[in-house]
Amino acid sequence: MPGEHAKTGLIGNRIVVNGQVQGVGFRPFVYRLATSLGLHGSVCNAPEGVIIEVSGRPDILAEFRQRLTGEIPPQAKIGSVTTEEIAPNGYRGFRVIPSRETGEVTARITPDLATCPDCISEISDPNNRRYRYPFTNCTNCGPRFSIIENLPYDRKRTSMRIFQMCDKCREEYENPSDRRFHAQPNACSVCGPHLEVWDKSGSILVSHDEALSFAVEKIKQGKIVALKGLGGFQLLADARSEDTVRTLRIRKIRPDKPFALMYPSLEMIQRDCAVSEIEKMLLESAAAPIVLLKRKRNESNDVPCGNVAPGNPYLGVMLPYTPLHQLLMADLGFPIVATSGNRGGEPICIEEHQALSELGDIADFLLVHNRPIVRQVDDSVVRVVREQPLILRHARGYAPSVFDMDHGNDSMLAVGGHMKNSIAVLSKKKIVLGQYVGDLDSAGSREIFANNIESLTSIHKANIRRIVCDKHPDYYSTQYADDSGKPAYGVQHHYAHILSVMAEYGLEPPVLGVSWDGTGYGDDGTIWGGEFLRVDESGYERAAHLRTFPLPGGDKGIEEPRRCALGLLYERYGDDFIGHIPDSVRSGYSDDELRLIAQMLRNNINCPRTSSMGRLFDAVAALVGIRQKVTFEGQAAMDLEFAAENSGLNLEPYPVAYRNEDCTIADWGAMVNGILHDIGNNVNRNEIAGRFHSSMIMIAVDIAKRINIPKIVLSGGCFQNGLLLAGLSSRLEDEGFGVYWPHRLPVNDGGLAVGQILAAIREKGVK
Ligand SMILES: [Zn+2]
Ligand SMILES: [Zn+2]
């Protein structure tokens, strides 16, 4: 046998385990397994993963290798394992040796992990030395992505490097049988980070455990507290108090957009919301995202006030995910608003002094600590559709996500879109999707965008020669790519949406992509968004789309759904359109205003044409009188979804016609007649909304049957609409199609970067 030692009968193995194996207790696990089997050797972290060199009898080594992949720690994810035979090493015993710092980076950054049950019981136990210590963690839980500066994952490459471990923590850290063996953020109240309460001038009022009690008292009194959490600041307030929530809305200039809530316990969530098995699993998972849950009727006094999510049948709810949140919530005992600590349009704050200046006139007090946050990682948002997770915001607990490819040895950067920006890096046949940044309108988010590019490419030692971006010339991300000095490659928006899902599932073409969203730059210079794309080996073809209509005022139409309604009516009725405007829309305009918009439409001044599904939703929401203007993106479409939920999808669709030009066009003209007819007859708006949803589903099913490709991908912001996604996917499945929609990457523009990379790989024919 090669490598077998002549005298001893021992052999040696060098095993490289790649994947999510750093910061999840993998080395202690290897140590315990090897020592329990009496094997000799070593284990270390290296940029390419965990490297094990081990010697022993062949049969014992075989058992070791089997259990190595079969008994991994709960948060570990194995990408690949390679084993080579080496000469038996000269070790006596088994050791964890220092990390090797050079070499190819193929290990993965672990996302931040919610507090584990062991750590929760320690902070709740008065006899434990970590009683009420808010920065408790172990190899199974705690901060990761938000404190990691570089790989391999070691304390000196995290923001915990500024804290010197005390003797007791050091002992745990060095004891292979301890749960904190090589837990890089290990800390206690003697040696680790601590809390402080600052007033609005930045003076320290109280510190340590007193700070916690102080903040609890203030929240109970109706004050707003800015909390430095895990991946950034949050604004906390008593969710039960109409007054407090109103104050927060006024100060944050956020009139309607729902606030996320944090609850002390799952039991309390179940009292206020319907929670399915999968929703429960998500709430309690290590990612611990905000989960959208259907609100139940509850008459008690302790429930969130209506103002946390006005007119919304859902609540965005999460459980405490750090010891700090655990302690706060246990002391409070009621649900609180826990919304991102930012000013409108700006990214969340991560630093105390930044928070002081940006949140100083929103919050009454700041509850801060001295563990630096390396990067913004906002709370993730998930909803469940047909018992499957649908990610709306890909951030804490999920980011960075890794998608394995079977080709793409190149390094590449994709800069994503302009809204809900996330970037992605291709390196060593892996696409790594970074965390949600937000819209790239403000200087602050542009800075984070640039920092993300810098840090993700340098951590993965990706030598970027090429940048992939959207085709929209006005996106900040596109301009960044153009100005980078590197070759930039533009990818059509909706094609990228479909490819992102193909990357998630490793789907081979051909597929029919149904990409429905608000705005995307089309190949013909118009605004696309109601698209059916045939994706094959060589690229894509626009197989069908919605009939286009003019959008008076362009982007203004996004803020004013009523403008979409006017454009739709003009397209349908031409110059006579004024006579068809329903009162709901008409009453908001003076005669002069209306005359001006009519002129714009007639003379085609600033009236870009669009096939956008998002704008069609907006137009219908305005026509039926649900909403004329919005205060946040997607508001009108959400309202229309909620209205339709009340009536369901079993109503008859409105008629739709199909025309064939250069591709199939779904003509909603007759549907608009039907809707106006129903409005005239005072048909309930829930019913009209339901019939509209049914009509859209019918369009997709009709076109899928015409084009007849067995695999169908659904992606784009409109599929954040659970009713639409559930209804359409199940109808298509009933027709025998295989239907794919994203579970690991966001369905909205947050997933674009992954699709952009796949487009560039496909374009180049890279193997
Ligand atoms: Zn733990
Ligand atoms: Zn300590």
PDB file of C-alpha atoms in Angstrom, residues 492-499 511-535 540-549 609-617 662-666 668 696 699-701 703-704 707 712-719 724 728 732:
ATOM      1  CA  GLN A 492     -30.033  42.928 -19.298  1.00  0.00           C
ATOM      2  CA  HIS A 493     -31.886  43.289 -15.991  1.00  0.00           C
ATOM      3  CA  HIS A 494     -34.547  40.602 -16.425  1.00  0.00           C
ATOM      4  CA  TYR A 495     -32.147  38.135 -17.981  1.00  0.00           C
ATOM      5  CA  ALA A 496     -30.010  38.521 -14.832  1.00  0.00           C
ATOM      6  CA  HIS A 497     -33.099  37.893 -12.672  1.00  0.00           C
ATOM      7  CA  ILE A 498     -33.747  34.590 -14.439  1.00  0.00           C
ATOM      8  CA  LEU A 499     -30.101  33.524 -14.476  1.00  0.00           C
ATOM      9  CA  VAL A 511     -35.968  27.582 -19.580  1.00  0.00           C
ATOM     10  CA  LEU A 512     -38.785  30.059 -19.909  1.00  0.00           C
ATOM     11  CA  GLY A 513     -38.085  32.939 -17.556  1.00  0.00           C
ATOM     12  CA  VAL A 514     -41.032  34.930 -16.256  1.00  0.00           C
ATOM     13  CA  SER A 515     -39.479  38.136 -14.954  1.00  0.00           C
ATOM     14  CA  TRP A 516     -41.971  40.535 -13.479  1.00  0.00           C
ATOM     15  CA  ASP A 517     -40.789  43.615 -11.671  1.00  0.00           C
ATOM     16  CA  GLY A 518     -40.914  47.375 -11.475  1.00  0.00           C
ATOM     17  CA  THR A 519     -38.222  48.792 -13.684  1.00  0.00           C
ATOM     18  CA  GLY A 520     -35.489  47.330 -15.824  1.00  0.00           C
ATOM     19  CA  TYR A 521     -33.639  48.779 -18.772  1.00  0.00           C
ATOM     20  CA  GLY A 522     -34.771  47.007 -21.926  1.00  0.00           C
ATOM     21  CA  ASP A 523     -32.721  46.169 -24.979  1.00  0.00           C
ATOM     22  CA  ASP A 524     -34.884  48.537 -27.035  1.00  0.00           C
ATOM     23  CA  GLY A 525     -34.346  51.442 -24.648  1.00  0.00           C
ATOM     24  CA  THR A 526     -37.854  51.227 -23.146  1.00  0.00           C
ATOM     25  CA  ILE A 527     -38.578  50.224 -19.567  1.00  0.00           C
ATOM     26  CA  TRP A 528     -39.208  46.493 -19.312  1.00  0.00           C
ATOM     27  CA  GLY A 529     -40.802  44.639 -16.439  1.00  0.00           C
ATOM     28  CA  GLY A 530     -43.517  42.248 -17.640  1.00  0.00           C
ATOM     29  CA  GLU A 531     -41.197  39.901 -19.499  1.00  0.00           C
ATOM     30  CA  PHE A 532     -41.130  36.330 -20.753  1.00  0.00           C
ATOM     31  CA  LEU A 533     -37.609  35.370 -21.755  1.00  0.00           C
ATOM     32  CA  ARG A 534     -36.635  32.221 -23.576  1.00  0.00           C
ATOM     33  CA  VAL A 535     -33.193  31.307 -22.233  1.00  0.00           C
ATOM     34  CA  TYR A 540     -31.986  34.808 -24.422  1.00  0.00           C
ATOM     35  CA  GLU A 541     -34.821  36.037 -26.534  1.00  0.00           C
ATOM     36  CA  ARG A 542     -37.771  38.216 -25.504  1.00  0.00           C
ATOM     37  CA  ALA A 543     -40.531  35.686 -26.182  1.00  0.00           C
ATOM     38  CA  ALA A 544     -43.457  37.744 -24.882  1.00  0.00           C
ATOM     39  CA  HIS A 545     -44.258  40.803 -22.822  1.00  0.00           C
ATOM     40  CA  LEU A 546     -47.130  42.906 -21.552  1.00  0.00           C
ATOM     41  CA  ARG A 547     -48.575  45.554 -23.848  1.00  0.00           C
ATOM     42  CA  THR A 548     -46.653  48.751 -23.174  1.00  0.00           C
ATOM     43  CA  PHE A 549     -48.108  52.050 -21.990  1.00  0.00           C
ATOM     44  CA  ARG A 609     -43.086  53.553 -22.526  1.00  0.00           C
ATOM     45  CA  THR A 610     -43.066  50.586 -20.234  1.00  0.00           C
ATOM     46  CA  SER A 611     -44.105  46.931 -20.185  1.00  0.00           C
ATOM     47  CA  SER A 612     -43.622  46.885 -16.399  1.00  0.00           C
ATOM     48  CA  MET A 613     -45.787  44.546 -14.344  1.00  0.00           C
ATOM     49  CA  GLY A 614     -45.041  46.626 -11.251  1.00  0.00           C
ATOM     50  CA  ARG A 615     -46.481  49.723 -12.913  1.00  0.00           C
ATOM     51  CA  LEU A 616     -49.531  47.774 -14.091  1.00  0.00           C
ATOM     52  CA  PHE A 617     -50.158  46.787 -10.461  1.00  0.00           C
ATOM     53  CA  ASP A 662     -41.947  40.466 -33.159  1.00  0.00           C
ATOM     54  CA  CYS A 663     -42.969  38.492 -30.106  1.00  0.00           C
ATOM     55  CA  THR A 664     -46.211  37.678 -28.294  1.00  0.00           C
ATOM     56  CA  ILE A 665     -47.891  40.641 -26.640  1.00  0.00           C
ATOM     57  CA  ALA A 666     -50.340  40.179 -23.801  1.00  0.00           C
ATOM     58  CA  TRP A 668     -54.690  44.044 -21.154  1.00  0.00           C
ATOM     59  CA  MET A 696     -52.118  37.987 -14.506  1.00  0.00           C
ATOM     60  CA  ILE A 699     -51.559  35.460 -18.885  1.00  0.00           C
ATOM     61  CA  ALA A 700     -48.490  33.608 -17.623  1.00  0.00           C
ATOM     62  CA  VAL A 701     -50.137  30.200 -17.956  1.00  0.00           C
ATOM     63  CA  ILE A 703     -47.960  32.142 -22.618  1.00  0.00           C
ATOM     64  CA  ALA A 704     -46.155  29.254 -20.924  1.00  0.00           C
ATOM     65  CA  ILE A 707     -43.993  28.641 -25.694  1.00  0.00           C
ATOM     66  CA  ILE A 712     -40.142  27.782 -15.889  1.00  0.00           C
ATOM     67  CA  VAL A 713     -38.282  30.250 -13.691  1.00  0.00           C
ATOM     68  CA  LEU A 714     -40.118  32.978 -11.763  1.00  0.00           C
ATOM     69  CA  SER A 715     -38.109  35.965 -10.578  1.00  0.00           C
ATOM     70  CA  GLY A 716     -38.339  39.728 -10.101  1.00  0.00           C
ATOM     71  CA  GLY A 717     -39.714  42.079  -7.462  1.00  0.00           C
ATOM     72  CA  CYS A 718     -43.406  41.423  -8.288  1.00  0.00           C
ATOM     73  CA  PHE A 719     -42.991  37.893  -6.934  1.00  0.00           C
ATOM     74  CA  LEU A 724     -49.267  35.972  -7.037  1.00  0.00           C
ATOM     75  CA  LEU A 728     -48.981  31.213 -10.446  1.00  0.00           C
ATOM     76  CA  LEU A 732     -48.093  26.145 -13.746  1.00  0.00           C
TER      77      LEU A 732
END
